[in-house]
Short mmCIF file of C-alpha atoms (C1' of nucleotides) in Angstrom, two decimals:
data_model
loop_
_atom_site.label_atom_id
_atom_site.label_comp_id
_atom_site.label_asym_id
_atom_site.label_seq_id
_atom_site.Cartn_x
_atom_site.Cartn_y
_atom_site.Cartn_z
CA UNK A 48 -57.09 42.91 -228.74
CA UNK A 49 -56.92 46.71 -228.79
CA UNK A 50 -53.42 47.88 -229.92
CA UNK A 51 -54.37 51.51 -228.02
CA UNK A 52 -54.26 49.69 -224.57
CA UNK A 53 -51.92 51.87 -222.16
CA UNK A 54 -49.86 50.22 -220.37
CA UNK A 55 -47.38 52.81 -220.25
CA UNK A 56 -45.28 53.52 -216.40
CA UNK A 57 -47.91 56.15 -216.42
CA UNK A 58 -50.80 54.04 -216.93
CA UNK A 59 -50.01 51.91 -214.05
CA UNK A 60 -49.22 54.70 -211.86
CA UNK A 61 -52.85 55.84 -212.29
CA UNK A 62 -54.43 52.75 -212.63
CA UNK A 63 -52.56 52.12 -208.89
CA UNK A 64 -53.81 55.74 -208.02
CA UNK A 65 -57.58 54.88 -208.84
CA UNK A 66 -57.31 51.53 -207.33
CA UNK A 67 -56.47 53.20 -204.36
CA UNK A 68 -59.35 55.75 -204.22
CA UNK A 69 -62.14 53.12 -205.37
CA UNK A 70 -60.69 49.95 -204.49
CA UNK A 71 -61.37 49.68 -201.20
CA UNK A 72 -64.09 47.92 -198.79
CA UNK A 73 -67.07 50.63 -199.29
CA UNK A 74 -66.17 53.22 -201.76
CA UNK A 75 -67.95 51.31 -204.51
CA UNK A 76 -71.27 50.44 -202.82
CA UNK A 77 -71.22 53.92 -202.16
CA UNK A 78 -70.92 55.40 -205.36
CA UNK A 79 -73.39 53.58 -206.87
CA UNK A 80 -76.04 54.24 -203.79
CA UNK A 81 -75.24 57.95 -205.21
CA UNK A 82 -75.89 57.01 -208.56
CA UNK A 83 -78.97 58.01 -209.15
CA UNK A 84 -79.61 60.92 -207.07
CA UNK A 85 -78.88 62.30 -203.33
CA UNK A 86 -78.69 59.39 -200.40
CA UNK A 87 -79.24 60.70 -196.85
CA UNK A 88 -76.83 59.42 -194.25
CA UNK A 89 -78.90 57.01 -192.54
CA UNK A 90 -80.40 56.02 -195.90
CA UNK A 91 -77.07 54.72 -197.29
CA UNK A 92 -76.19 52.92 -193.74
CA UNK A 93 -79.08 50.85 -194.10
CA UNK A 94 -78.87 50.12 -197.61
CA UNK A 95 -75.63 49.00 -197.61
CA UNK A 96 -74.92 45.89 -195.72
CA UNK A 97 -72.65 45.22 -192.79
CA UNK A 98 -71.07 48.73 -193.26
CA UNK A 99 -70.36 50.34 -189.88
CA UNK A 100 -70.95 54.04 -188.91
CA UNK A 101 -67.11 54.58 -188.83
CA UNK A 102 -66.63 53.29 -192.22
CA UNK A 103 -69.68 55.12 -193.86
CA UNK A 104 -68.55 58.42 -192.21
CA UNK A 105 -64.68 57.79 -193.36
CA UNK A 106 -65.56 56.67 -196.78
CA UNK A 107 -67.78 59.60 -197.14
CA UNK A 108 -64.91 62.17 -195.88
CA UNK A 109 -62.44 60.78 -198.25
CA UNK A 110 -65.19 60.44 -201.72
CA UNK A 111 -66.20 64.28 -200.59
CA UNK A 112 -62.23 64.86 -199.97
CA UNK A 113 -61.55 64.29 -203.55
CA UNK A 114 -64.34 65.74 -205.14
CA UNK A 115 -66.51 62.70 -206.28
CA UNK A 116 -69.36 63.43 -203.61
CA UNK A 117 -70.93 66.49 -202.21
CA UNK A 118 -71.97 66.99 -198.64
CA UNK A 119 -75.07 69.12 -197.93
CA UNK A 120 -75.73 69.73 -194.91
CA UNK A 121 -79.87 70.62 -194.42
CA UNK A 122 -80.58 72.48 -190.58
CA UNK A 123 -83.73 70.68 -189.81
CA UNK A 124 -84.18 69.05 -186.27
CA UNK A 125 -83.23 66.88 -185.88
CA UNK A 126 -80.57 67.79 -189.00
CA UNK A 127 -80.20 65.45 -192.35
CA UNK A 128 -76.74 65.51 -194.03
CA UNK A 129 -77.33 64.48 -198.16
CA UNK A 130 -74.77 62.96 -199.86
CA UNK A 131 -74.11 63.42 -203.95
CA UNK A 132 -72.09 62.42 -206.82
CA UNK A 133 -70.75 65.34 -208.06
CA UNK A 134 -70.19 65.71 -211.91
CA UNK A 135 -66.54 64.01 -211.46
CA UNK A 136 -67.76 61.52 -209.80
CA UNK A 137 -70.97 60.42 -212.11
CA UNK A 138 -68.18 59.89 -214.85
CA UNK A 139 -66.18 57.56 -212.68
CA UNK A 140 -68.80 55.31 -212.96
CA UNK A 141 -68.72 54.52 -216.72
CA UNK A 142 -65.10 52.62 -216.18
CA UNK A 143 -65.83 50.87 -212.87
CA UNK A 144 -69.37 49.84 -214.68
CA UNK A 145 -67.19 48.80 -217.30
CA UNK A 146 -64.80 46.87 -214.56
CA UNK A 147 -68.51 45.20 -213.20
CA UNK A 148 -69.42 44.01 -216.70
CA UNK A 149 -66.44 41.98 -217.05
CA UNK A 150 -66.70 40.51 -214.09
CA UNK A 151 -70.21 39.49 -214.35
CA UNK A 152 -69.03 38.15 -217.88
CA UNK A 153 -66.40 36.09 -216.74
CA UNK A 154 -67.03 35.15 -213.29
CA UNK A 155 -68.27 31.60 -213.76
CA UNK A 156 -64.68 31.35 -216.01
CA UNK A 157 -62.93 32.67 -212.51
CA UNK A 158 -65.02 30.26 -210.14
CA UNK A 159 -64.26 27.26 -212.83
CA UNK A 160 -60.05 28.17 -213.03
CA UNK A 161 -60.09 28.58 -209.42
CA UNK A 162 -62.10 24.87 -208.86
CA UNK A 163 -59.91 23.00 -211.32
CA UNK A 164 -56.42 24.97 -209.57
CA UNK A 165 -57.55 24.04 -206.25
CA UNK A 166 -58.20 20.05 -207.29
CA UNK A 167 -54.86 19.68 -209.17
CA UNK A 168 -53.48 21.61 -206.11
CA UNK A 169 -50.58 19.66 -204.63
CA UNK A 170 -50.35 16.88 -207.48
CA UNK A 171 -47.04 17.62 -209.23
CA UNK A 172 -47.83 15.62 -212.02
CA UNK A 173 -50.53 17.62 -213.11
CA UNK A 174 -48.38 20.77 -213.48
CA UNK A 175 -47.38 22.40 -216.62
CA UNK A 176 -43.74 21.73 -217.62
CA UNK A 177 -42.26 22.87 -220.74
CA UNK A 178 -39.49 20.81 -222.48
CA UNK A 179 -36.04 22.24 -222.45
CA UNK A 180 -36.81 23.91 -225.54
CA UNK A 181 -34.13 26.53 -225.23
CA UNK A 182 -30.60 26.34 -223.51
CA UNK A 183 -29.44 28.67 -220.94
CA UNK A 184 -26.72 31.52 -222.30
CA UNK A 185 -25.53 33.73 -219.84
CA UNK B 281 -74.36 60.38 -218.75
CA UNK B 282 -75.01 56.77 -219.95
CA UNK B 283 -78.34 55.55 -219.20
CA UNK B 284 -77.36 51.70 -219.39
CA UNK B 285 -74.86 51.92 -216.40
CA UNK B 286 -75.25 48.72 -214.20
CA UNK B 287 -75.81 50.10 -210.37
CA UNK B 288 -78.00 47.03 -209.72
CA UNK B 289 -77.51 44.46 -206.49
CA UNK B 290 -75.50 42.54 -209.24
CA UNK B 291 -73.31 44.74 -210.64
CA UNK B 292 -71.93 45.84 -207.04
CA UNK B 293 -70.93 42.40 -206.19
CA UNK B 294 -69.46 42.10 -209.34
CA UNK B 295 -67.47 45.07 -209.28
CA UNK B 296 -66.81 44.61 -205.49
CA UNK B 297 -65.43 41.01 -206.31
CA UNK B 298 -63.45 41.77 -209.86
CA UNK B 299 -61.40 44.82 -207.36
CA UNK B 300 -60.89 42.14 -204.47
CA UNK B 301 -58.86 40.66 -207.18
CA UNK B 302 -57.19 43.71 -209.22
CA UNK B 303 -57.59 46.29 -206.23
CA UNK B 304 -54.98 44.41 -204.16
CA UNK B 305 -51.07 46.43 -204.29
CA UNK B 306 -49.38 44.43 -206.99
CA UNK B 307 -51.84 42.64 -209.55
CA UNK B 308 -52.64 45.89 -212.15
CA UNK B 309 -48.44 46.04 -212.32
CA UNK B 310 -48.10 42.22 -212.66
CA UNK B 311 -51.10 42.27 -215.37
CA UNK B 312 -49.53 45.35 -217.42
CA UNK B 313 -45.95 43.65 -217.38
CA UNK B 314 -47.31 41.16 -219.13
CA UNK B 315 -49.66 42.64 -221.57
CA UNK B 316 -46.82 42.54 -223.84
CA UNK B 317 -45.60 39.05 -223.70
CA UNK B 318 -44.53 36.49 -221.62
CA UNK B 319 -41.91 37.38 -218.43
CA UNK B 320 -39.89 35.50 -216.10
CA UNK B 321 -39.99 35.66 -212.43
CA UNK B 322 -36.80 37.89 -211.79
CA UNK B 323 -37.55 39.81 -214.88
CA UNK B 324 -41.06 40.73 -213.42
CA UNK B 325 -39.46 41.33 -209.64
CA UNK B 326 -36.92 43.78 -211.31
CA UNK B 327 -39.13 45.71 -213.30
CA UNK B 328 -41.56 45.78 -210.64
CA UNK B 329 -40.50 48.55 -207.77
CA UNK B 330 -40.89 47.67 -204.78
CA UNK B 331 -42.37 44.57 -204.65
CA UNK B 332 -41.05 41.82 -202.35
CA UNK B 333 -40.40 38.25 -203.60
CA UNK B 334 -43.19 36.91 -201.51
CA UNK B 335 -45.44 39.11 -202.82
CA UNK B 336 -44.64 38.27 -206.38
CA UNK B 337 -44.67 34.87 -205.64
CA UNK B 338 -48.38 34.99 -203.80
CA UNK B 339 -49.89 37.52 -206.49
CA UNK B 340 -48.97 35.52 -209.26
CA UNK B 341 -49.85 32.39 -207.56
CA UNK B 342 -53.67 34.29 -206.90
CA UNK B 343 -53.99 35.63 -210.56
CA UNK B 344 -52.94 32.11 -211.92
CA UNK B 345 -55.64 30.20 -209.85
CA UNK B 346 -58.43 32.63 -210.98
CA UNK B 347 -56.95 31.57 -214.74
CA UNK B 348 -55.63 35.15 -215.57
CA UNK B 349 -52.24 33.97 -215.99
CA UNK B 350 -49.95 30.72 -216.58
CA UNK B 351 -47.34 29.65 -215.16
CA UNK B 352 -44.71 27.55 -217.42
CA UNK B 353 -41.51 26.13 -216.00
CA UNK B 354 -38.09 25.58 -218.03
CA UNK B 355 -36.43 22.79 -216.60
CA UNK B 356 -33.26 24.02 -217.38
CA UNK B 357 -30.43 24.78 -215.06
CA UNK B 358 -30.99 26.62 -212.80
CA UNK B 359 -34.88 26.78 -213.71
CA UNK B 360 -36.82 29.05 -215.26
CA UNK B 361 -40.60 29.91 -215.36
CA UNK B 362 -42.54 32.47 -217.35
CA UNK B 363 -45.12 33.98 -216.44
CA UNK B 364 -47.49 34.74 -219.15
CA UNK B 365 -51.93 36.59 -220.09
CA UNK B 366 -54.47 33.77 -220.84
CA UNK B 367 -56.65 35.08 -223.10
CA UNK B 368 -58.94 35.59 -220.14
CA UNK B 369 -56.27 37.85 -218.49
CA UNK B 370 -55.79 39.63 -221.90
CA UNK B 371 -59.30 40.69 -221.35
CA UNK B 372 -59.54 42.32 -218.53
CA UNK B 373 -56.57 45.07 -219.78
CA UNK B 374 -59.37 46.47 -221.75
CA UNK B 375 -62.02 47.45 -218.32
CA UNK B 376 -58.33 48.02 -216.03
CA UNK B 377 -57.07 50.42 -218.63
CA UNK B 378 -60.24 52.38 -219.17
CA UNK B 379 -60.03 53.06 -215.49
CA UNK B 380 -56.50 53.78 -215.51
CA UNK B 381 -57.33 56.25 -218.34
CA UNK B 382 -60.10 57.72 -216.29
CA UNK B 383 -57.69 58.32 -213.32
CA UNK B 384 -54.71 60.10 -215.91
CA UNK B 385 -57.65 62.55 -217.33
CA UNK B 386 -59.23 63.73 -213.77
CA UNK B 387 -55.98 63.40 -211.89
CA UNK B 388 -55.28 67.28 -212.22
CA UNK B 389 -58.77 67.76 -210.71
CA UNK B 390 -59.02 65.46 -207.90
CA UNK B 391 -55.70 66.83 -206.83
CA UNK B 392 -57.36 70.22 -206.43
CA UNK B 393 -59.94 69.11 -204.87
CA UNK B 394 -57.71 67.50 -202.24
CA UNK B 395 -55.72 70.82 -201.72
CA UNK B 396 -59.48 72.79 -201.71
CA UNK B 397 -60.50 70.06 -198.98
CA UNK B 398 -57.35 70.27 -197.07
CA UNK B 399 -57.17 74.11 -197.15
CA UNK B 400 -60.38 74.09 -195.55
CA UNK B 401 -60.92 72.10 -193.54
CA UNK B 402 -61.69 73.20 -189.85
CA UNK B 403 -63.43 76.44 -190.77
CA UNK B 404 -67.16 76.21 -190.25
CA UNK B 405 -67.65 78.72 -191.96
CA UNK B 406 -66.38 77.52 -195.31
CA UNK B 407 -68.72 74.05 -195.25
CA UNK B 408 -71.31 73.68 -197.23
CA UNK B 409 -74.69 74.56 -194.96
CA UNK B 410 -77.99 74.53 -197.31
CA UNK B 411 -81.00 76.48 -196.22
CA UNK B 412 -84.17 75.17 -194.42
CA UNK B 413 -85.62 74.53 -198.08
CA UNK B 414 -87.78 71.60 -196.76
CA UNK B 415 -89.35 70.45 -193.61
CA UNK B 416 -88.87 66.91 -191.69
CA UNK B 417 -92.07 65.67 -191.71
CA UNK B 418 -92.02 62.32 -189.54
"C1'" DC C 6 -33.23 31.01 -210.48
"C1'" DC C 7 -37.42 30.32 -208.15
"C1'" DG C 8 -39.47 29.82 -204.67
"C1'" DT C 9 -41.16 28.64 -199.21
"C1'" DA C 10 -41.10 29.55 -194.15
"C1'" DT C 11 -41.00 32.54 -190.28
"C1'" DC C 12 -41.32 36.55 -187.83
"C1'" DC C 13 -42.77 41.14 -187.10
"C1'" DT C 14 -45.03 45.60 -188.05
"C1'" DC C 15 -48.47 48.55 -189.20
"C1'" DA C 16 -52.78 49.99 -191.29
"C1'" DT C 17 -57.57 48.73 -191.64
"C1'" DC C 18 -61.72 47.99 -189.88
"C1'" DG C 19 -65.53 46.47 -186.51
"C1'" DA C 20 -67.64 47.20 -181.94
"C1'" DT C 21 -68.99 50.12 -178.63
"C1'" DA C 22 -69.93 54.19 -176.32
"C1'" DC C 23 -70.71 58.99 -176.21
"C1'" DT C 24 -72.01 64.15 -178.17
"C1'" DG C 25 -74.71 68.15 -180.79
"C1'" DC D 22 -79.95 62.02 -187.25
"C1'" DA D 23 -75.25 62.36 -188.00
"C1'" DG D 24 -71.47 62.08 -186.45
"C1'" DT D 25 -66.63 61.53 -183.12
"C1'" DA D 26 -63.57 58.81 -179.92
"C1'" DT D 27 -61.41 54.86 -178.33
"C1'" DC D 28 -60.09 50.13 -178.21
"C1'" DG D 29 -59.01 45.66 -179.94
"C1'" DA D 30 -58.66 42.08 -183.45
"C1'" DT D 31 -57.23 40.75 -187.85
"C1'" DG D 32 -54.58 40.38 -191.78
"C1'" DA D 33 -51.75 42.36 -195.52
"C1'" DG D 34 -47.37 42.82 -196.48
"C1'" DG D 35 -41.98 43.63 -195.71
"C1'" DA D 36 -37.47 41.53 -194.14
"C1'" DT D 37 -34.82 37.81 -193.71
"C1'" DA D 38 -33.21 33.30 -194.07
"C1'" DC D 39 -33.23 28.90 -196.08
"C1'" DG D 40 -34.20 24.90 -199.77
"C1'" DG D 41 -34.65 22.49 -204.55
#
DNA sequence: CCGTATCCTCATCGATACTG
DNA sequence: CAGTATCGATGAGGATACGG
């Protein structure tokens, strides 16, 4: 393991912060529609499943809002809105590529954990107990 | 930028799924308590603001059924139980704190960009309008 | 000490309908 | 095409009380 990790009150304060920003329901799938190059409105509603209008427009308010996507608005009748990263936002997607990786990595360890914790579920037996190996002081 | 970052079909799912599991309130503060060693129930609830025993207890129950942390019990009395990284769990510090780092380094700038956004928003004549540089065409 | 059970609240999000 | 407005369902999560 790295000794540089930070897990400092500060690094969970911004790792909460980030979460917040890119962890929810569409923000991803958005950013990475950006990611190479300048999505249309109607272009990113179809190419991103089961999204609603609502949530495309709020997501979209709140990535622009914070200055990871640009809004351009072009005049044309009838008009097309384009949507892109902006700088910022093309280097958030090193660490949440980074984030992917590991999770395509280990997902088949995740999907095996979670089958054998849902079999031994309920069986007492097969839980892990330590030995009294220390005694209570205090 | 990076050439080699993963925006495929894939790596959305992927990232989508690894932040249904680390995006929810508590689990990056659970998974950064214990970075450093193994911690007991009330120890964790103490150090952890905020959070609500049920909470505790259902986040740690989550991240030990995906295998990203054990759960040992001290039958002593009253009982014990520690709460401690698999290796798997140690892991994913590594992709969690890059992102954390990420969010320290641009925090200054997204907070502008808020305050820009906020400042102006309602004025028309402040948005973003781009020129008739192109015509529809079907 | 370490949970589980219950109730209640509030934010999130989808569906639908309507404007420039 | 690109939104906004409104409504309703759903579920995450806090408070509280109780049990092993």
């Amino acid at each position: 393991m790295s000794p540089t990790l930070d897990h400092t009150s500060g690094g969970c304060i911004a790792a909460r912060q980030i979460l917040d920003r890119v962890g929810d329901k569409w923000s991803i799938y958005i950013v990475m529609m950006l990611s190479e190059g300048p999505v249309r409105f109607n272009q990113l509603k179809r190419s991103i499943e089961g999204i609603s209008q609502r949530m495309l427009t709020l997501t979209l308010r709140s990535l622009e809002r914070d200055g990871l996507v640009t809004r351009t608005v072009f005049p044309t009748v009838p008009q097309s809105v384009e949507y892109a990263l902006t700088d910022l936002g093309s280097t958030l997607l090193e660490p949440v590529s980074a984030l992917a990786q590991w999770a395509q990595v280990n997902s088949t360890q995740i999907q095996r954990a979670r089958a054998d914790f849902d079999a031994g579920a309920g069986k007492a037996d097969e839980q892990e107990v330590a030995g009294v190996t220390r005694i209570r002081f205090g």
